[in-house]
PDB file of C-alpha atoms and ligand atoms in Angstrom:
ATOM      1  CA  UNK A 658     101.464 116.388  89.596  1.00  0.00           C
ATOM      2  CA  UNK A 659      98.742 118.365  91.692  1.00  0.00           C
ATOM      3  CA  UNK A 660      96.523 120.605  89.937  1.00  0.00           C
ATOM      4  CA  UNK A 661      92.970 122.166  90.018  1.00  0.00           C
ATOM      5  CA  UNK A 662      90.555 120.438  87.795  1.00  0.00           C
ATOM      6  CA  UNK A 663      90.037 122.768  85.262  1.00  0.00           C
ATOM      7  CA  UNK A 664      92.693 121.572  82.729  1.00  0.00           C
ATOM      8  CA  UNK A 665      91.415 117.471  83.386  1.00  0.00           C
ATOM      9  CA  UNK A 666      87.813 118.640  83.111  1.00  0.00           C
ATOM     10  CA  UNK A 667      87.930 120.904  80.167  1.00  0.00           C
ATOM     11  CA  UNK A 668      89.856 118.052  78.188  1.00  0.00           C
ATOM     12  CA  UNK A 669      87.071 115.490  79.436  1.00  0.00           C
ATOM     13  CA  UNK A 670      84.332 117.318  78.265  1.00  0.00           C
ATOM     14  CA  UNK A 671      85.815 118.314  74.829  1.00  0.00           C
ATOM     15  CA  UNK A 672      86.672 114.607  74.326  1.00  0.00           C
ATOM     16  CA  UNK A 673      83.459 112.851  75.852  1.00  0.00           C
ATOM     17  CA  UNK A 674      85.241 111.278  78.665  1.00  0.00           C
ATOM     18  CA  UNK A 675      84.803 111.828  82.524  1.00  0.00           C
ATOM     19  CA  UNK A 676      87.329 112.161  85.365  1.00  0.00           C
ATOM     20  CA  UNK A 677      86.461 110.264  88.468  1.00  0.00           C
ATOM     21  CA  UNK A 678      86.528 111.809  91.597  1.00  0.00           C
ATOM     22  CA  UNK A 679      87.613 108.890  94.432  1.00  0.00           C
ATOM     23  CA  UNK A 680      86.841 109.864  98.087  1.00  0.00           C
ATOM     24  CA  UNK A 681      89.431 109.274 100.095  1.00  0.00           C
ATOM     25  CA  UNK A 682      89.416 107.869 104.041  1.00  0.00           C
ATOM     26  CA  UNK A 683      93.068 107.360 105.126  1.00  0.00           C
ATOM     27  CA  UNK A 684      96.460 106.981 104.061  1.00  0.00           C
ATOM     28  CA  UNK A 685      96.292 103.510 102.642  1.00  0.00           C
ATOM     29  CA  UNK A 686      93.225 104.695 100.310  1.00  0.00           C
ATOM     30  CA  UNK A 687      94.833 107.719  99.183  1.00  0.00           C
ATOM     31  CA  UNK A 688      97.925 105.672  98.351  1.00  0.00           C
ATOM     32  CA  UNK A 689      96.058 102.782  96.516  1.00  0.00           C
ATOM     33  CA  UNK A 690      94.009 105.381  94.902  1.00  0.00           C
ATOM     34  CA  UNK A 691      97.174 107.089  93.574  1.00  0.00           C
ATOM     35  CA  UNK A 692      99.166 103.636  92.525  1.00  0.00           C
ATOM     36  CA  UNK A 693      96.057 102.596  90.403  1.00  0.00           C
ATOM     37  CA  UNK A 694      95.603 106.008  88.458  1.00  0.00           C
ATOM     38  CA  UNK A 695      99.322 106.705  88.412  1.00  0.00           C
ATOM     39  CA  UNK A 696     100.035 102.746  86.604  1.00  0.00           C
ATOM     40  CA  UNK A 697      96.407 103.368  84.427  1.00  0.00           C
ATOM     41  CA  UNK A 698      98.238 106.261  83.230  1.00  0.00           C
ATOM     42  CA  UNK A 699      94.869 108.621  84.223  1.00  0.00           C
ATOM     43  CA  UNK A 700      93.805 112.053  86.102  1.00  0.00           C
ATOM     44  CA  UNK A 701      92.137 111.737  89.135  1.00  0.00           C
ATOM     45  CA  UNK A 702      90.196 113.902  91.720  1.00  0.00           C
ATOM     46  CA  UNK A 703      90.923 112.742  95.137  1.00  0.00           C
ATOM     47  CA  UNK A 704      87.528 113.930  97.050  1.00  0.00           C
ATOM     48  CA  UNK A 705      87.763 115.195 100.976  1.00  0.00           C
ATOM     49  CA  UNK A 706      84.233 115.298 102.559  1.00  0.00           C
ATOM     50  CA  UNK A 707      84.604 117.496 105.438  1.00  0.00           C
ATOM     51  CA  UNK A 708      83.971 114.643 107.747  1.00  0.00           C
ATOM     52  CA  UNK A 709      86.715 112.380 106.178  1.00  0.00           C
ATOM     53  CA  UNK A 710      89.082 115.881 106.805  1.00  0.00           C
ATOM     54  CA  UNK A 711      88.102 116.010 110.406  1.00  0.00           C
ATOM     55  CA  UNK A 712      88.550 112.261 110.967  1.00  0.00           C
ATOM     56  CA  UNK A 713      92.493 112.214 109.169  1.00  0.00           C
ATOM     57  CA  UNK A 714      92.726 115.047 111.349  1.00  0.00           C
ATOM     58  CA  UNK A 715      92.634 118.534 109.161  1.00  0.00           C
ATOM     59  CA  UNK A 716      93.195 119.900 105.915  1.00  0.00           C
ATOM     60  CA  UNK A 717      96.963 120.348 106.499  1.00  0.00           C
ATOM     61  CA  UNK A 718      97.446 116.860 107.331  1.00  0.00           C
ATOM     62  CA  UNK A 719      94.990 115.681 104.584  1.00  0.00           C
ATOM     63  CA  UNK A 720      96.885 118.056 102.197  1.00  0.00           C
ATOM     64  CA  UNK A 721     100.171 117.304 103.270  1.00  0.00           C
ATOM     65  CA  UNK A 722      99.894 113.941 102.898  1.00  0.00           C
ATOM     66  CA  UNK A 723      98.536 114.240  99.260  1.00  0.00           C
ATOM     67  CA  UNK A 724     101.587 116.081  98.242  1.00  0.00           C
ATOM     68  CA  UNK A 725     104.067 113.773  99.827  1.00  0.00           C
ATOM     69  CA  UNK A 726     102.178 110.906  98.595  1.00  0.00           C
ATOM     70  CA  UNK A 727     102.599 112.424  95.272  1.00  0.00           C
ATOM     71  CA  UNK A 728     106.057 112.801  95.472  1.00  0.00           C
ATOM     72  CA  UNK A 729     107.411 109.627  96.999  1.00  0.00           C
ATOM     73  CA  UNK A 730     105.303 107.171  94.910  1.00  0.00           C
ATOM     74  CA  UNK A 731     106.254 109.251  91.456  1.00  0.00           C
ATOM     75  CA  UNK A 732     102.737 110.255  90.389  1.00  0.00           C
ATOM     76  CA  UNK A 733     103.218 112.138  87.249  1.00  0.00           C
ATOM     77  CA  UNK A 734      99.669 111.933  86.227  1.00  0.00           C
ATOM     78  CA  UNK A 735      97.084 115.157  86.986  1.00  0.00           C
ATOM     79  CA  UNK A 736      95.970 115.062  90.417  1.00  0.00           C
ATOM     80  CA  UNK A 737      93.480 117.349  92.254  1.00  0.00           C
ATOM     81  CA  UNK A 738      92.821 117.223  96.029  1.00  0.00           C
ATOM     82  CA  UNK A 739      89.369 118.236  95.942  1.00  0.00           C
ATOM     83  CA  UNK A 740      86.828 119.454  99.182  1.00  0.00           C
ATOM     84  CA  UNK A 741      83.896 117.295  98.306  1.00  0.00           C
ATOM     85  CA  UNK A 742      80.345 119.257  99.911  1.00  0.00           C
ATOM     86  CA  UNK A 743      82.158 122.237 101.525  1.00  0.00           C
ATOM     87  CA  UNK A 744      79.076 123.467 103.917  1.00  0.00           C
ATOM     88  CA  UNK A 745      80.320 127.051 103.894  1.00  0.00           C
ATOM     89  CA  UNK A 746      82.812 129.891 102.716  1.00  0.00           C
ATOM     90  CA  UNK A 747      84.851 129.236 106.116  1.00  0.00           C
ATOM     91  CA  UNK A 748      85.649 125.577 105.378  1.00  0.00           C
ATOM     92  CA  UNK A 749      86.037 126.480 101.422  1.00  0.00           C
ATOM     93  CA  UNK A 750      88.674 128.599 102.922  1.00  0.00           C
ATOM     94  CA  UNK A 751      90.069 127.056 105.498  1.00  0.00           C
ATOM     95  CA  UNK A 752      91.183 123.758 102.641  1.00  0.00           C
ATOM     96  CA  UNK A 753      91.966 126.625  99.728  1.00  0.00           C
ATOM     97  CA  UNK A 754      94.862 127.545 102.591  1.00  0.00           C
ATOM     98  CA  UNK A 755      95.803 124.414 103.178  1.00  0.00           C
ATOM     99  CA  UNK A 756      96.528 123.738 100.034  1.00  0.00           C
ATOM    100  CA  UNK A 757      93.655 121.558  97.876  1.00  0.00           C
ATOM    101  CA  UNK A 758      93.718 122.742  94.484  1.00  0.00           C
ATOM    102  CA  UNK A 759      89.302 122.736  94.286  1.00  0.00           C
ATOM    103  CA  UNK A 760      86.659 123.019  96.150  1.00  0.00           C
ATOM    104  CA  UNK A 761      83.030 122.360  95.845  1.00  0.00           C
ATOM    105  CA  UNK A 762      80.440 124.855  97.711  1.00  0.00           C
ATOM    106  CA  UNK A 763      77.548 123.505  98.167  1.00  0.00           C
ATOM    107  CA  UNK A 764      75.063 126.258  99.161  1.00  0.00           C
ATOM    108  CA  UNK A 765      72.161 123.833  97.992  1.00  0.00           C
ATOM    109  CA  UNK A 766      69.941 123.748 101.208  1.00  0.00           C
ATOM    110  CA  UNK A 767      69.879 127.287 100.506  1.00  0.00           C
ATOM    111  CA  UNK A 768      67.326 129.749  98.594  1.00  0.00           C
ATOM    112  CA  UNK A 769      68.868 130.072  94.850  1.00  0.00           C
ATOM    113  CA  UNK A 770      70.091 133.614  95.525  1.00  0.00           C
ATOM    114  CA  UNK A 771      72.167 132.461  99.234  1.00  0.00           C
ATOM    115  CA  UNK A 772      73.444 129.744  96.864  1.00  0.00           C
ATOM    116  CA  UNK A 773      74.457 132.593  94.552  1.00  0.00           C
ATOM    117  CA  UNK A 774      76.043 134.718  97.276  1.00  0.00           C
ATOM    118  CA  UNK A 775      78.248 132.084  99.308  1.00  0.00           C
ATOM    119  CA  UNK A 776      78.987 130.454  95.793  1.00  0.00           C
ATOM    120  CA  UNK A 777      80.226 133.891  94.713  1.00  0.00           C
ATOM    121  CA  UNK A 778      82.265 134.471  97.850  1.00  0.00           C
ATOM    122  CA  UNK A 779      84.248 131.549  97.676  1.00  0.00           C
ATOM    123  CA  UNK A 780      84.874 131.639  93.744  1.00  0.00           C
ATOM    124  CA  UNK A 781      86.481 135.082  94.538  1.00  0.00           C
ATOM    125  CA  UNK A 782      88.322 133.842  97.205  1.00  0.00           C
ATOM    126  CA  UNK A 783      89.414 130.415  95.328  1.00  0.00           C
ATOM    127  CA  UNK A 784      90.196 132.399  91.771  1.00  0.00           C
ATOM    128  CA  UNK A 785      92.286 134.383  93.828  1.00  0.00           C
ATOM    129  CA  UNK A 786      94.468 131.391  94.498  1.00  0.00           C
ATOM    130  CA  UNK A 787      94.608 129.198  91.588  1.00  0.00           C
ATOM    131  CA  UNK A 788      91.799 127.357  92.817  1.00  0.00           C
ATOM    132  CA  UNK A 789      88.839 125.730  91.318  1.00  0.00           C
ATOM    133  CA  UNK A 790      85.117 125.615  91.758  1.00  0.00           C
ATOM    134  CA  UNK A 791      82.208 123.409  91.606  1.00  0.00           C
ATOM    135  CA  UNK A 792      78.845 124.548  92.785  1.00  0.00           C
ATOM    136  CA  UNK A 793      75.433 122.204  92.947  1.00  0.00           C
ATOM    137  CA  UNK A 794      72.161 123.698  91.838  1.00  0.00           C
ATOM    138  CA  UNK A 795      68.711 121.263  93.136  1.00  0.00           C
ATOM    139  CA  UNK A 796      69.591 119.108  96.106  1.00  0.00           C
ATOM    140  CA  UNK A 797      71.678 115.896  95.388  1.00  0.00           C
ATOM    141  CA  UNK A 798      69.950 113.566  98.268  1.00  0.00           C
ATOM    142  CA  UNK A 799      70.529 110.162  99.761  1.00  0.00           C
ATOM    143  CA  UNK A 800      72.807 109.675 102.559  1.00  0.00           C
ATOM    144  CA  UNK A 801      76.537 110.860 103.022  1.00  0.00           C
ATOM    145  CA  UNK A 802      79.048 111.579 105.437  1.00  0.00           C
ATOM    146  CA  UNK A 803      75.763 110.024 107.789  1.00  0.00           C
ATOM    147  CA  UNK A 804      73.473 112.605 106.710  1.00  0.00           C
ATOM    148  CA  UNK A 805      70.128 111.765 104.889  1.00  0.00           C
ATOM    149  CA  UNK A 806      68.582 114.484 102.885  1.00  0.00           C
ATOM    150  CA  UNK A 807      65.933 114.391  99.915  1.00  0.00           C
ATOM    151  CA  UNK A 808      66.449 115.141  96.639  1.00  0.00           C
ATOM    152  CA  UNK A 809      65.035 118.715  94.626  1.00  0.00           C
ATOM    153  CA  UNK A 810      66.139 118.569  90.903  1.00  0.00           C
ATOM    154  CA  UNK A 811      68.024 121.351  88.954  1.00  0.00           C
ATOM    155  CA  UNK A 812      66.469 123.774  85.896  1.00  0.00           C
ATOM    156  CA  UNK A 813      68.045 125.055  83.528  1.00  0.00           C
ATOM    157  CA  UNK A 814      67.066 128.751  84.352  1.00  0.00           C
ATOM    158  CA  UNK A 815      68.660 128.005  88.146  1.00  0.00           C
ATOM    159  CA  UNK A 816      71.952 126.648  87.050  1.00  0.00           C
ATOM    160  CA  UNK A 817      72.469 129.491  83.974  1.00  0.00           C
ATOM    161  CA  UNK A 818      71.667 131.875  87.036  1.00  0.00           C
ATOM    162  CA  UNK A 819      74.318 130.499  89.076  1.00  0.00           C
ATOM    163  CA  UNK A 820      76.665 130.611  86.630  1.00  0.00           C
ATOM    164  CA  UNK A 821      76.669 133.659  85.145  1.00  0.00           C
ATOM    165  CA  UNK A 822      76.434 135.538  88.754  1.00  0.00           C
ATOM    166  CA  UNK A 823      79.155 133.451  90.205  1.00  0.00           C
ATOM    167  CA  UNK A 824      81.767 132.317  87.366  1.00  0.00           C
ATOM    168  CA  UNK A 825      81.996 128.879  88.690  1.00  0.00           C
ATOM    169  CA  UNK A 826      84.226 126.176  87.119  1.00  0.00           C
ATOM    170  CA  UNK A 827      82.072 123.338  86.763  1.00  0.00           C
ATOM    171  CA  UNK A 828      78.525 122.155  88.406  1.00  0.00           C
ATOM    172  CA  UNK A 829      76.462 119.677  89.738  1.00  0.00           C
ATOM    173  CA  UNK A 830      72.903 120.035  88.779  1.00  0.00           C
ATOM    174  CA  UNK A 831      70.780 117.214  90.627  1.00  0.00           C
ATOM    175  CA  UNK A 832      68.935 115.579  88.014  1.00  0.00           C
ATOM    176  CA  UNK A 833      68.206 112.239  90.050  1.00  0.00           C
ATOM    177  CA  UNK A 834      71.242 110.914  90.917  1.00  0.00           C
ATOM    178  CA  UNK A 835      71.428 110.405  95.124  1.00  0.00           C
ATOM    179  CA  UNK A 836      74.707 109.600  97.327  1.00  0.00           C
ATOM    180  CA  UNK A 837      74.658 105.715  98.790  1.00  0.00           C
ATOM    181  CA  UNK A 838      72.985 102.865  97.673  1.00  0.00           C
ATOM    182  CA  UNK A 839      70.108 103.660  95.424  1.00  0.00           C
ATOM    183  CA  UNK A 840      66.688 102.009  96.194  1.00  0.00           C
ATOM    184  CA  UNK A 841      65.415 100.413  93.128  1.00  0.00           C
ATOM    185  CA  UNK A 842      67.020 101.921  89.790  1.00  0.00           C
ATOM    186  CA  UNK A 843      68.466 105.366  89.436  1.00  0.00           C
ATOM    187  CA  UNK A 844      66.011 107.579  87.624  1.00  0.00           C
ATOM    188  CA  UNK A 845      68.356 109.799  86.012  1.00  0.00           C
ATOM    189  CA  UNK A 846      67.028 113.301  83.699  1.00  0.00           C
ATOM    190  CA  UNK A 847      69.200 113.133  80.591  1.00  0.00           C
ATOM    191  CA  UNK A 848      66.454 115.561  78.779  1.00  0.00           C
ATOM    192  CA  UNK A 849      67.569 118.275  81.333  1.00  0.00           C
ATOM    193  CA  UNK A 850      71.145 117.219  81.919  1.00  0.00           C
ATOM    194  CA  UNK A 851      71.933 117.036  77.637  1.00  0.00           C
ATOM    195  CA  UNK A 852      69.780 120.718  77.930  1.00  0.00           C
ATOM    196  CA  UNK A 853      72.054 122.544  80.167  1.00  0.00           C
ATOM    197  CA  UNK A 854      75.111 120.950  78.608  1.00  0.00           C
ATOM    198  CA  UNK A 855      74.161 122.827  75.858  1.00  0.00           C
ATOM    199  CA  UNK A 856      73.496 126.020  77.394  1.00  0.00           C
ATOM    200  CA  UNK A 857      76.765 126.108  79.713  1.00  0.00           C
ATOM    201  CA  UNK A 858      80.365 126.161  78.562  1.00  0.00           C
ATOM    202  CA  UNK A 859      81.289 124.407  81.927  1.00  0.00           C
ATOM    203  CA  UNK A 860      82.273 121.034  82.642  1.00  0.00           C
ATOM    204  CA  UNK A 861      79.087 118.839  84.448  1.00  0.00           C
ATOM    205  CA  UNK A 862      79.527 116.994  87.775  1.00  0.00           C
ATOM    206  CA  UNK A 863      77.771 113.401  88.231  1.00  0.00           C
ATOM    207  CA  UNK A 864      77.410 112.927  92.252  1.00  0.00           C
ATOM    208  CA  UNK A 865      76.053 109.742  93.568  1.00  0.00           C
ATOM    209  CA  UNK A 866      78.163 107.699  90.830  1.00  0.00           C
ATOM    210  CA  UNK A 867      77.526 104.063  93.233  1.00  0.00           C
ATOM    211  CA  UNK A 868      75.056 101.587  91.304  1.00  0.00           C
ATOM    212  CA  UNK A 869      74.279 103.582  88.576  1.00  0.00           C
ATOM    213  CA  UNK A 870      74.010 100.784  85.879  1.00  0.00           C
ATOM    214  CA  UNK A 871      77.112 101.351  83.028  1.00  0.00           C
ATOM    215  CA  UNK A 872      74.402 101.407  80.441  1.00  0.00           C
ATOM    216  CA  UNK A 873      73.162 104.745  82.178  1.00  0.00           C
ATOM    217  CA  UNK A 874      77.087 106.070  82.688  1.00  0.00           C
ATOM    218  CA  UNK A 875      77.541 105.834  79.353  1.00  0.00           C
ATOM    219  CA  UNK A 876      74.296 108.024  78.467  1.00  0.00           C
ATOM    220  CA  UNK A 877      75.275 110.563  81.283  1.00  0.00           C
ATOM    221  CA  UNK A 878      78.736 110.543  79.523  1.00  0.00           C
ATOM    222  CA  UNK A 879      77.370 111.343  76.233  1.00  0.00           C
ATOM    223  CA  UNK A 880      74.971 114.095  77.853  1.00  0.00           C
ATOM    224  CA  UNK A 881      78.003 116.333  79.064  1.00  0.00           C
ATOM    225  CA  UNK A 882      78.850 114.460  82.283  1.00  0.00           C
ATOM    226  CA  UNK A 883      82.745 115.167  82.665  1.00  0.00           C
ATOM    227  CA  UNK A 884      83.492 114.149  86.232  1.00  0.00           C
ATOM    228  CA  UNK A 885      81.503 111.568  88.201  1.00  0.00           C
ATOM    229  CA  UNK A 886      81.673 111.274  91.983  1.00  0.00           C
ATOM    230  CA  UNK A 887      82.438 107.523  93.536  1.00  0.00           C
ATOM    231  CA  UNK A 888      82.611 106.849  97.065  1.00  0.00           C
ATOM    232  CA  UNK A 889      79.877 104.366  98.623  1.00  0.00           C
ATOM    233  CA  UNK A 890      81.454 101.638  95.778  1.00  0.00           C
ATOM    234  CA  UNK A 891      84.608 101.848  96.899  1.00  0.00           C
ATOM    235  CA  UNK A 892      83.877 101.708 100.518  1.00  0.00           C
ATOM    236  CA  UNK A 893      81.986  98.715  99.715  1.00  0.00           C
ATOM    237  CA  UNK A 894      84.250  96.765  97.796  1.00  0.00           C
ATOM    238  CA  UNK A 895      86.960  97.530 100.643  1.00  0.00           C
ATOM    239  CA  UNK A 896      84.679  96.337 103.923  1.00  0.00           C
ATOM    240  CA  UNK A 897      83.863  93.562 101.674  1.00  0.00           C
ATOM    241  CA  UNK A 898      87.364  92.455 101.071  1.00  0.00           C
ATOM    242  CA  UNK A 899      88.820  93.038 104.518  1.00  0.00           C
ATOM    243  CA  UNK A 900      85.232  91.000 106.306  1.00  0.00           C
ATOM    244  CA  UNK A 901      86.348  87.986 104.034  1.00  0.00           C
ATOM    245  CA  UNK A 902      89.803  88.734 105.324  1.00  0.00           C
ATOM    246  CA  UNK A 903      88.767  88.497 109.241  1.00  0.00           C
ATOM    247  CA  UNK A 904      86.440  85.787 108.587  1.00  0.00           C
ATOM    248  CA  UNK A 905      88.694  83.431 107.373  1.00  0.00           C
ATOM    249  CA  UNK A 906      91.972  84.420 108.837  1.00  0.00           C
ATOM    250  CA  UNK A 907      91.296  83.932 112.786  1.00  0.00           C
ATOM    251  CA  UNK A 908      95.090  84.408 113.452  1.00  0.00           C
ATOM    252  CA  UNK A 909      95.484  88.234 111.516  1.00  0.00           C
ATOM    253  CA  UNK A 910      95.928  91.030 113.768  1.00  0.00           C
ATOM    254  CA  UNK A 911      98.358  93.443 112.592  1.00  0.00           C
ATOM    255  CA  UNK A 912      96.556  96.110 110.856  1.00  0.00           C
ATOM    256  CA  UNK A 913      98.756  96.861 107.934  1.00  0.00           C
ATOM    257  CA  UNK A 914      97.226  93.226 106.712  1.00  0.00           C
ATOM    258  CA  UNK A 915      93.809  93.642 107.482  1.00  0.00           C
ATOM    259  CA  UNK A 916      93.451  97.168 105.970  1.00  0.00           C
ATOM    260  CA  UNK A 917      95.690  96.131 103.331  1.00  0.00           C
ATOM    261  CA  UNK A 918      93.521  93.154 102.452  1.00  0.00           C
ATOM    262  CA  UNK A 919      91.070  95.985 100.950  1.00  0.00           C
ATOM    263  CA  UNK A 920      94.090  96.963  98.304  1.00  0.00           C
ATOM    264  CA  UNK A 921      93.713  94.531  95.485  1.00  0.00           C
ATOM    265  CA  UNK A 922      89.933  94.145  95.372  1.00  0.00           C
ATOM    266  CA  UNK A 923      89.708  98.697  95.364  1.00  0.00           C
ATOM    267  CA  UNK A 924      92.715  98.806  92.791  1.00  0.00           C
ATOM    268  CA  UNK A 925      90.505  95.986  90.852  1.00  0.00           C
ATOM    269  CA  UNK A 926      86.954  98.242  90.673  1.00  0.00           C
ATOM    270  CA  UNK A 927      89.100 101.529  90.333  1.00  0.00           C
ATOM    271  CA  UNK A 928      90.396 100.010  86.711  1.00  0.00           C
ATOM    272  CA  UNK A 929      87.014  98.796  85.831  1.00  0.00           C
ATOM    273  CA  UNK A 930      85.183 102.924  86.811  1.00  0.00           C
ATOM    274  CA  UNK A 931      87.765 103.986  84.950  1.00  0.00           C
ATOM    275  CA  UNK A 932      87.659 102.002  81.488  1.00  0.00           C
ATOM    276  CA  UNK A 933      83.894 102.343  82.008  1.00  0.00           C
ATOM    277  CA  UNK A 934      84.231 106.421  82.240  1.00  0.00           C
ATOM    278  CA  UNK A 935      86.757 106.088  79.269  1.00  0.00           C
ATOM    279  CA  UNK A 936      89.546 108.421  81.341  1.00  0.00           C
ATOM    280  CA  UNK A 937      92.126 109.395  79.558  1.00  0.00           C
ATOM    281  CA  UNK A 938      94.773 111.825  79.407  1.00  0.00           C
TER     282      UNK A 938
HETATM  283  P1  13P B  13      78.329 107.860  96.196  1.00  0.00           P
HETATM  284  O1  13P B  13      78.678 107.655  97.628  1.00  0.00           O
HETATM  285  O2  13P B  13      76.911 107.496  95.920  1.00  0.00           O
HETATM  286  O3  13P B  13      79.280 107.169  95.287  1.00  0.00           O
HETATM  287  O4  13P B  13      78.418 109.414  95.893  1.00  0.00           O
HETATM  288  C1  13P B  13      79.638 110.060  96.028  1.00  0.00           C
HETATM  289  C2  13P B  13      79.516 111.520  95.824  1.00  0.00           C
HETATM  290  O5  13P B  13      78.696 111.997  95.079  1.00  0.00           O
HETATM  291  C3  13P B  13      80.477 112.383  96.536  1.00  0.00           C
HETATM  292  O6  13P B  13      80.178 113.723  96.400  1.00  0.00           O
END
């Protein structure tokens, strides 16, 4: 059943759970992705970096797949095709038309008031449609989609700004998480993050969800994290399975077997992130 994420995220935050948000590559990712929530019987967010878009080859193709996918494999459980990182109100747009039921903006290389006026574009546009919203105050860094950027944390006074001027749905405050592999161990701002929890009646956003140690999940779950972001991992876990795959099967060549050698070992870590993030229904 597609949906935006309001519904999913509301109910996570009220009952101290988060949602994960999967990136998805290609059709055999989006469909293992699917099987494994749809069987664990939870929501899921089903992230689309602009680059992963471009390289499936658009938002209608990305979108229409989703919704077939959907359909033919009987997924009954909440499902949101989500733009991860949308750069600008164009490509916010451009998947709104296409038919994903969020978007993020992320205005965050921007001044706080240019966040504030492309995040409020694009919260009129999505609202108009049924659409939901997630907007990033600080600078997330690290490296994704192949770009490296550093990291600026979030304030309290910045992301009540935001809000109120823009009415988005849920946010992302950087508080010291980064996208990729972190060097050394994630020094995460639970002071600030349990702070603004308090302050805003929006669902928070976790980006960067790869080796953060469960211990520290758990914590960012307790201080109003609702929906946490996981991409590198599964990438990881999938190259890992499908190199032990070519290294010891010289005679493979057709490539529903070698990408399919990934589908076990991602279906695997997917029911581990989500018993560790405590989705439910
Ligand atoms: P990771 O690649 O570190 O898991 O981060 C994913 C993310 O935050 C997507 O927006």
């Amino acid at each position: 059943m597609l949906e935006n994420f309001n519904e999913m995220l509301n109910k996570a935050k009220k009952g101290h759970y988060a949602v994960p948000q999967f990136n998805i590559n290609n059709l055999e990712w989006t469909k293992y992705i699917l099987e494994a929530c749809r069987d664990l019987n939870v929501p899921v967010i089903l992230g689309v970096s602009e680059g992963a878009a471009k390289y499936m080859g658009g938002y209608n193709v990305v979108s229409a797949m989703v919704k077939e996918l959907v359909k033919s494999l009987n997924v009954t459980t909440p499902v949101c095709i989500h733009l991860d990182h949308g750069t600008s109100y164009e490509s916010c747009q451009k998947a709104i038309d296409a038919g994903f039921t969020s978007v993020m903006i992320d205005a965050s290389r921007h001044e706080l008031a240019e966040n504030i006026r492309i995040t409020k574009e694009v919260v009129e546009y999505a609202h108009s449609k049924g659409v939901s919203v997630e907007a990033e105050v600080g600078h997330i860094g690290g490296t994704e989609d192949n770009i490296t950027s550093t990291s600026t944390n979030a304030t309290l006074e910045d992301c009540q700004v935001l809000y109120e001027n823009t009415g988005i749905d849920s946010l992302a405050p950087a508080l010291g998480s980064v996208h990729g592999f972190y060097k050394g161990e994630p020094n995460l701002d639970f002071e600030t993050m349990e702070i603004i929890n308090n302050n805003l009646p929006i669902p928070l956003v976790l980006h960067g969800g790869t080796g953060i140690p469960e211990d520290k999940i758990a914590k960012a779950i307790s201080c109003g994290i609702s929906k946490i972001n996981i991409n590198t991992d599964l990438q990881a876990v999938w190259s890992n399975a499908v190199r032990n795959k070519l290294e010891n099967d010289k005679e493979v060549y057709d490539p529903r077997k070698v990408i399919g050698s990934g589908e076990e070992a991602m279906k695997t870590r997917i029911k581990e992130l989500v018993t560790l993030f405590n989705t439910r229904l």
